[in-house]
Amino acid sequence: MSAHCQLTGAKPGFGNNISHSHRRTSRRFDPNVQRKRYWLPGEGRHVRLTLSARAIRTVDTIGIEAAVARIRARGGKV
């Protein structure tokens, strides 16, 4: 699964692991993305979205219709 949030656009950050001897190796900081299924009453169907944990709370606050409108405004496909 791609570590990319459809609503907020959160994607992996990159940095370094630093060992005790201070050697640096590359690593990724992945966002906490989940696949979640919502009922979209305006279209009479379910939609499956890839959302970060923060975006799931945002959907709970603004509602699924407004969240889908934001995703489509960003150019995302639902």
CSV table of N, CA, C and O in Angstrom, one decimal:
chain,number,residue,atom,x,y,z
A,1,MET,N,0.9,-1.2,0.0
A,1,MET,CA,0.0,0.0,0.0
A,1,MET,C,0.9,1.2,0.0
A,1,MET,O,1.9,1.3,0.7
A,2,SER,N,0.6,2.2,-0.8
A,2,SER,CA,1.3,3.4,-0.9
A,2,SER,C,1.1,4.2,0.4
A,2,SER,O,0.0,4.4,0.9
A,3,ALA,N,2.2,4.8,1.0
A,3,ALA,CA,2.1,5.5,2.2
A,3,ALA,C,1.8,7.0,1.8
A,3,ALA,O,2.6,7.9,2.0
A,4,HIS,N,0.5,7.2,1.3
A,4,HIS,CA,0.1,8.5,0.9
A,4,HIS,C,-1.3,8.7,1.2
A,4,HIS,O,-2.2,7.9,0.9
A,5,CYS,N,-1.6,9.9,1.9
A,5,CYS,CA,-3.0,10.2,2.3
A,5,CYS,C,-3.7,10.9,1.2
A,5,CYS,O,-3.2,11.9,0.7
A,6,GLN,N,-4.9,10.5,0.9
A,6,GLN,CA,-5.7,11.2,-0.2
A,6,GLN,C,-6.2,12.5,0.2
A,6,GLN,O,-6.4,13.4,-0.6
A,7,LEU,N,-6.5,12.7,1.5
A,7,LEU,CA,-7.1,13.9,2.0
A,7,LEU,C,-6.1,15.0,2.3
A,7,LEU,O,-6.2,16.1,1.8
A,8,THR,N,-5.1,14.7,3.1
A,8,THR,CA,-4.1,15.7,3.6
A,8,THR,C,-2.9,15.7,2.7
A,8,THR,O,-2.1,16.7,2.8
A,9,GLY,N,-2.7,14.7,1.9
A,9,GLY,CA,-1.5,14.7,1.1
A,9,GLY,C,-0.2,14.3,1.8
A,9,GLY,O,0.9,14.4,1.3
A,10,ALA,N,-0.4,13.7,3.1
A,10,ALA,CA,0.8,13.3,3.8
A,10,ALA,C,1.5,12.2,3.1
A,10,ALA,O,0.8,11.2,2.6
A,11,LYS,N,2.8,12.3,3.0
A,11,LYS,CA,3.6,11.2,2.4
A,11,LYS,C,4.9,11.0,3.2
A,11,LYS,O,5.1,11.8,4.1
A,12,PRO,N,5.6,10.0,2.9
A,12,PRO,CA,6.8,9.7,3.7
A,12,PRO,C,7.8,10.9,3.8
A,12,PRO,O,8.0,11.6,2.8
A,13,GLY,N,8.4,11.0,5.0
A,13,GLY,CA,9.5,11.9,5.1
A,13,GLY,C,10.8,11.0,5.2
A,13,GLY,O,10.7,9.8,5.4
A,14,PHE,N,11.9,11.6,4.9
A,14,PHE,CA,13.2,10.9,4.9
A,14,PHE,C,14.2,11.5,5.8
A,14,PHE,O,14.2,12.7,6.1
A,15,GLY,N,15.0,10.6,6.4
A,15,GLY,CA,16.0,11.0,7.3
A,15,GLY,C,17.1,10.0,7.5
A,15,GLY,O,17.3,9.1,6.6
A,16,ASN,N,17.7,10.0,8.7
A,16,ASN,CA,18.8,9.0,8.9
A,16,ASN,C,18.6,8.3,10.3
A,16,ASN,O,18.1,8.9,11.2
A,17,ASN,N,19.0,7.0,10.3
A,17,ASN,CA,19.2,6.4,11.6
A,17,ASN,C,20.6,6.7,12.0
A,17,ASN,O,21.5,6.7,11.1
A,18,ILE,N,20.8,7.0,13.2
A,18,ILE,CA,22.1,7.3,13.7
A,18,ILE,C,22.5,6.3,14.8
A,18,ILE,O,21.8,6.2,15.8
A,19,SER,N,23.5,5.5,14.5
A,19,SER,CA,23.9,4.5,15.4
A,19,SER,C,24.7,5.0,16.6
A,19,SER,O,25.0,6.2,16.7
A,20,HIS,N,25.0,4.1,17.6
A,20,HIS,CA,25.8,4.6,18.7
A,20,HIS,C,27.1,5.1,18.3
A,20,HIS,O,27.6,6.0,18.9
A,21,SER,N,27.7,4.5,17.2
A,21,SER,CA,29.0,5.0,16.8
A,21,SER,C,28.9,6.2,15.8
A,21,SER,O,29.8,6.7,15.3
A,22,HIS,N,27.6,6.7,15.7
A,22,HIS,CA,27.3,7.9,14.9
A,22,HIS,C,27.4,7.7,13.4
A,22,HIS,O,27.5,8.6,12.6
A,23,ARG,N,27.3,6.4,12.9
A,23,ARG,CA,27.1,6.1,11.5
A,23,ARG,C,25.7,6.4,11.1
A,23,ARG,O,24.8,6.2,11.9
A,24,ARG,N,25.5,6.9,9.9
A,24,ARG,CA,24.2,7.3,9.4
A,24,ARG,C,23.8,6.4,8.3
A,24,ARG,O,24.5,6.2,7.3
A,25,THR,N,22.5,5.9,8.4
A,25,THR,CA,21.9,5.1,7.3
A,25,THR,C,20.6,5.7,7.0
A,25,THR,O,19.9,6.2,7.9
A,26,SER,N,20.1,5.6,5.8
A,26,SER,CA,18.9,6.2,5.4
A,26,SER,C,17.7,5.5,6.0
A,26,SER,O,17.7,4.2,6.2
A,27,ARG,N,16.6,6.2,6.2
A,27,ARG,CA,15.3,5.6,6.7
A,27,ARG,C,14.2,6.4,6.2
A,27,ARG,O,14.4,7.6,5.8
A,28,ARG,N,13.0,5.9,6.4
A,28,ARG,CA,11.7,6.6,6.0
A,28,ARG,C,10.9,6.7,7.2
A,28,ARG,O,10.8,5.8,8.0
A,29,PHE,N,10.2,7.9,7.3
A,29,PHE,CA,9.2,8.1,8.3
A,29,PHE,C,7.8,8.1,7.6
A,29,PHE,O,7.4,9.0,6.9
A,30,ASP,N,7.2,6.9,7.7
A,30,ASP,CA,5.9,6.7,7.0
A,30,ASP,C,4.7,7.3,7.8
A,30,ASP,O,4.7,7.1,9.0
A,31,PRO,N,3.8,8.0,7.2
A,31,PRO,CA,2.6,8.4,7.9
A,31,PRO,C,1.7,7.1,8.2
A,31,PRO,O,1.8,6.1,7.6
A,32,ASN,N,0.9,7.3,9.2
A,32,ASN,CA,0.0,6.2,9.7
A,32,ASN,C,-1.2,6.1,8.8
A,32,ASN,O,-2.3,6.7,9.1
A,33,VAL,N,-1.1,5.5,7.6
A,33,VAL,CA,-2.2,5.4,6.6
A,33,VAL,C,-3.0,4.2,6.8
A,33,VAL,O,-2.4,3.1,7.1
A,34,GLN,N,-4.3,4.3,6.6
A,34,GLN,CA,-5.2,3.2,6.8
A,34,GLN,C,-6.2,3.2,5.5
A,34,GLN,O,-6.5,4.3,5.0
A,35,ARG,N,-6.7,2.0,5.1
A,35,ARG,CA,-7.7,1.9,4.1
A,35,ARG,C,-9.0,1.9,4.8
A,35,ARG,O,-9.2,1.0,5.7
A,36,LYS,N,-9.9,2.9,4.5
A,36,LYS,CA,-11.2,3.0,5.3
A,36,LYS,C,-12.3,3.1,4.2
A,36,LYS,O,-12.2,3.8,3.3
A,37,ARG,N,-13.4,2.4,4.5
A,37,ARG,CA,-14.6,2.4,3.6
A,37,ARG,C,-15.7,3.2,4.2
A,37,ARG,O,-16.0,3.1,5.4
A,38,TYR,N,-16.2,4.2,3.5
A,38,TYR,CA,-17.2,5.1,3.9
A,38,TYR,C,-18.4,5.0,3.0
A,38,TYR,O,-18.3,4.8,1.8
A,39,TRP,N,-19.6,5.2,3.5
A,39,TRP,CA,-20.8,5.3,2.7
A,39,TRP,C,-21.0,6.7,2.2
A,39,TRP,O,-20.9,7.6,3.1
A,40,LEU,N,-21.1,6.9,0.9
A,40,LEU,CA,-21.3,8.2,0.4
A,40,LEU,C,-22.8,8.4,0.0
A,40,LEU,O,-23.2,7.9,-1.1
A,41,PRO,N,-23.6,9.0,0.8
A,41,PRO,CA,-25.0,9.0,0.6
A,41,PRO,C,-25.4,9.8,-0.7
A,41,PRO,O,-26.4,9.5,-1.4
A,42,GLY,N,-24.6,10.9,-1.0
A,42,GLY,CA,-24.9,11.7,-2.2
A,42,GLY,C,-24.9,10.9,-3.5
A,42,GLY,O,-25.6,11.2,-4.5
A,43,GLU,N,-24.0,9.9,-3.5
A,43,GLU,CA,-23.9,9.1,-4.8
A,43,GLU,C,-24.5,7.7,-4.6
A,43,GLU,O,-24.4,6.9,-5.5
A,44,GLY,N,-24.9,7.3,-3.4
A,44,GLY,CA,-25.5,6.0,-3.1
A,44,GLY,C,-24.6,4.9,-3.3
A,44,GLY,O,-24.9,3.8,-3.7
A,45,ARG,N,-23.3,5.1,-2.8
A,45,ARG,CA,-22.3,4.0,-3.0
A,45,ARG,C,-21.3,4.1,-1.9
A,45,ARG,O,-21.2,5.2,-1.2
A,46,HIS,N,-20.5,3.1,-1.7
A,46,HIS,CA,-19.4,3.1,-0.8
A,46,HIS,C,-18.1,3.6,-1.5
A,46,HIS,O,-18.0,3.4,-2.7
A,47,VAL,N,-17.2,4.3,-0.8
A,47,VAL,CA,-15.9,4.7,-1.3
A,47,VAL,C,-14.9,4.1,-0.4
A,47,VAL,O,-15.1,4.1,0.9
A,48,ARG,N,-13.8,3.7,-0.9
A,48,ARG,CA,-12.7,3.2,-0.1
A,48,ARG,C,-11.5,4.2,-0.2
A,48,ARG,O,-11.0,4.5,-1.3
A,49,LEU,N,-11.1,4.8,0.9
A,49,LEU,CA,-10.1,5.9,0.9
A,49,LEU,C,-8.9,5.4,1.6
A,49,LEU,O,-9.0,4.7,2.6
A,50,THR,N,-7.7,5.9,1.2
A,50,THR,CA,-6.5,5.7,1.9
A,50,THR,C,-6.2,7.0,2.7
A,50,THR,O,-5.9,8.0,2.1
A,51,LEU,N,-6.4,6.9,4.0
A,51,LEU,CA,-6.3,8.1,4.9
A,51,LEU,C,-5.3,7.9,6.0
A,51,LEU,O,-5.2,6.8,6.5
A,52,SER,N,-4.7,9.0,6.4
A,52,SER,CA,-3.9,9.0,7.6
A,52,SER,C,-4.8,9.1,8.8
A,52,SER,O,-6.0,9.4,8.7
A,53,ALA,N,-4.2,8.7,10.0
A,53,ALA,CA,-5.0,8.7,11.2
A,53,ALA,C,-5.6,10.1,11.5
A,53,ALA,O,-6.7,10.3,11.9
A,54,ARG,N,-4.8,11.2,11.2
A,54,ARG,CA,-5.3,12.5,11.4
A,54,ARG,C,-6.4,12.9,10.4
A,54,ARG,O,-7.4,13.5,10.8
A,55,ALA,N,-6.3,12.4,9.2
A,55,ALA,CA,-7.4,12.6,8.2
A,55,ALA,C,-8.7,11.9,8.5
A,55,ALA,O,-9.8,12.4,8.3
A,56,ILE,N,-8.6,10.7,9.2
A,56,ILE,CA,-9.8,10.0,9.6
A,56,ILE,C,-10.5,10.9,10.7
A,56,ILE,O,-11.8,11.0,10.6
A,57,ARG,N,-9.8,11.5,11.6
A,57,ARG,CA,-10.5,12.4,12.5
A,57,ARG,C,-11.1,13.6,11.8
A,57,ARG,O,-12.1,14.1,12.2
A,58,THR,N,-10.4,14.1,10.8
A,58,THR,CA,-10.9,15.2,10.0
A,58,THR,C,-12.2,14.9,9.3
A,58,THR,O,-13.2,15.6,9.4
A,59,VAL,N,-12.3,13.7,8.8
A,59,VAL,CA,-13.6,13.2,8.1
A,59,VAL,C,-14.7,13.1,9.2
A,59,VAL,O,-15.8,13.5,8.9
A,60,ASP,N,-14.3,12.6,10.4
A,60,ASP,CA,-15.3,12.6,11.5
A,60,ASP,C,-15.9,14.0,11.8
A,60,ASP,O,-17.0,14.1,12.2
A,61,THR,N,-15.0,15.0,11.7
A,61,THR,CA,-15.4,16.4,12.0
A,61,THR,C,-16.2,17.0,10.9
A,61,THR,O,-17.3,17.6,11.1
A,62,ILE,N,-15.7,17.0,9.7
A,62,ILE,CA,-16.3,17.7,8.6
A,62,ILE,C,-17.4,16.9,7.8
A,62,ILE,O,-18.2,17.5,7.0
A,63,GLY,N,-17.3,15.6,7.9
A,63,GLY,CA,-18.3,14.7,7.2
A,63,GLY,C,-17.6,14.2,5.9
A,63,GLY,O,-16.7,14.8,5.3
A,64,ILE,N,-18.1,13.1,5.4
A,64,ILE,CA,-17.6,12.4,4.3
A,64,ILE,C,-17.8,13.2,3.0
A,64,ILE,O,-17.0,13.2,2.1
A,65,GLU,N,-19.0,13.9,2.9
A,65,GLU,CA,-19.3,14.6,1.6
A,65,GLU,C,-18.3,15.7,1.4
A,65,GLU,O,-17.7,15.9,0.3
A,66,ALA,N,-18.0,16.5,2.5
A,66,ALA,CA,-17.0,17.6,2.4
A,66,ALA,C,-15.6,17.1,2.2
A,66,ALA,O,-14.8,17.7,1.5
A,67,ALA,N,-15.3,15.9,2.8
A,67,ALA,CA,-13.9,15.4,2.6
A,67,ALA,C,-13.7,14.9,1.2
A,67,ALA,O,-12.7,15.2,0.6
A,68,VAL,N,-14.7,14.3,0.6
A,68,VAL,CA,-14.6,13.9,-0.8
A,68,VAL,C,-14.5,15.1,-1.7
A,68,VAL,O,-13.8,15.1,-2.7
A,69,ALA,N,-15.3,16.1,-1.4
A,69,ALA,CA,-15.2,17.4,-2.2
A,69,ALA,C,-13.7,17.9,-2.1
A,69,ALA,O,-13.2,18.4,-3.2
A,70,ARG,N,-13.1,17.9,-1.0
A,70,ARG,CA,-11.7,18.4,-0.8
A,70,ARG,C,-10.7,17.5,-1.6
A,70,ARG,O,-9.8,18.0,-2.3
A,71,ILE,N,-11.0,16.2,-1.6
A,71,ILE,CA,-10.1,15.2,-2.4
A,71,ILE,C,-10.2,15.5,-3.8
A,71,ILE,O,-9.2,15.6,-4.6
A,72,ARG,N,-11.4,15.7,-4.3
A,72,ARG,CA,-11.6,16.0,-5.7
A,72,ARG,C,-11.1,17.4,-6.1
A,72,ARG,O,-10.6,17.6,-7.2
A,73,ALA,N,-11.2,18.4,-5.2
A,73,ALA,CA,-10.6,19.7,-5.5
A,73,ALA,C,-9.1,19.6,-5.6
A,73,ALA,O,-8.5,20.4,-6.4
A,74,ARG,N,-8.4,18.7,-4.9
A,74,ARG,CA,-7.0,18.5,-5.0
A,74,ARG,C,-6.6,17.7,-6.3
A,74,ARG,O,-5.4,17.5,-6.6
A,75,GLY,N,-7.6,17.3,-7.0
A,75,GLY,CA,-7.3,16.5,-8.2
A,75,GLY,C,-7.3,15.0,-8.0
A,75,GLY,O,-6.9,14.3,-8.9
A,76,GLY,N,-7.7,14.5,-6.9
A,76,GLY,CA,-7.7,13.1,-6.6
A,76,GLY,C,-9.0,12.4,-7.1
A,76,GLY,O,-10.0,13.1,-7.3
A,77,LYS,N,-8.8,11.1,-7.4
A,77,LYS,CA,-10.0,10.4,-7.9
A,77,LYS,C,-10.6,9.6,-6.8
A,77,LYS,O,-9.9,9.0,-5.9
A,78,VAL,N,-11.9,9.6,-6.7
A,78,VAL,CA,-12.7,8.9,-5.7
A,78,VAL,C,-13.6,7.9,-6.3
A,78,VAL,O,-14.3,8.2,-7.2
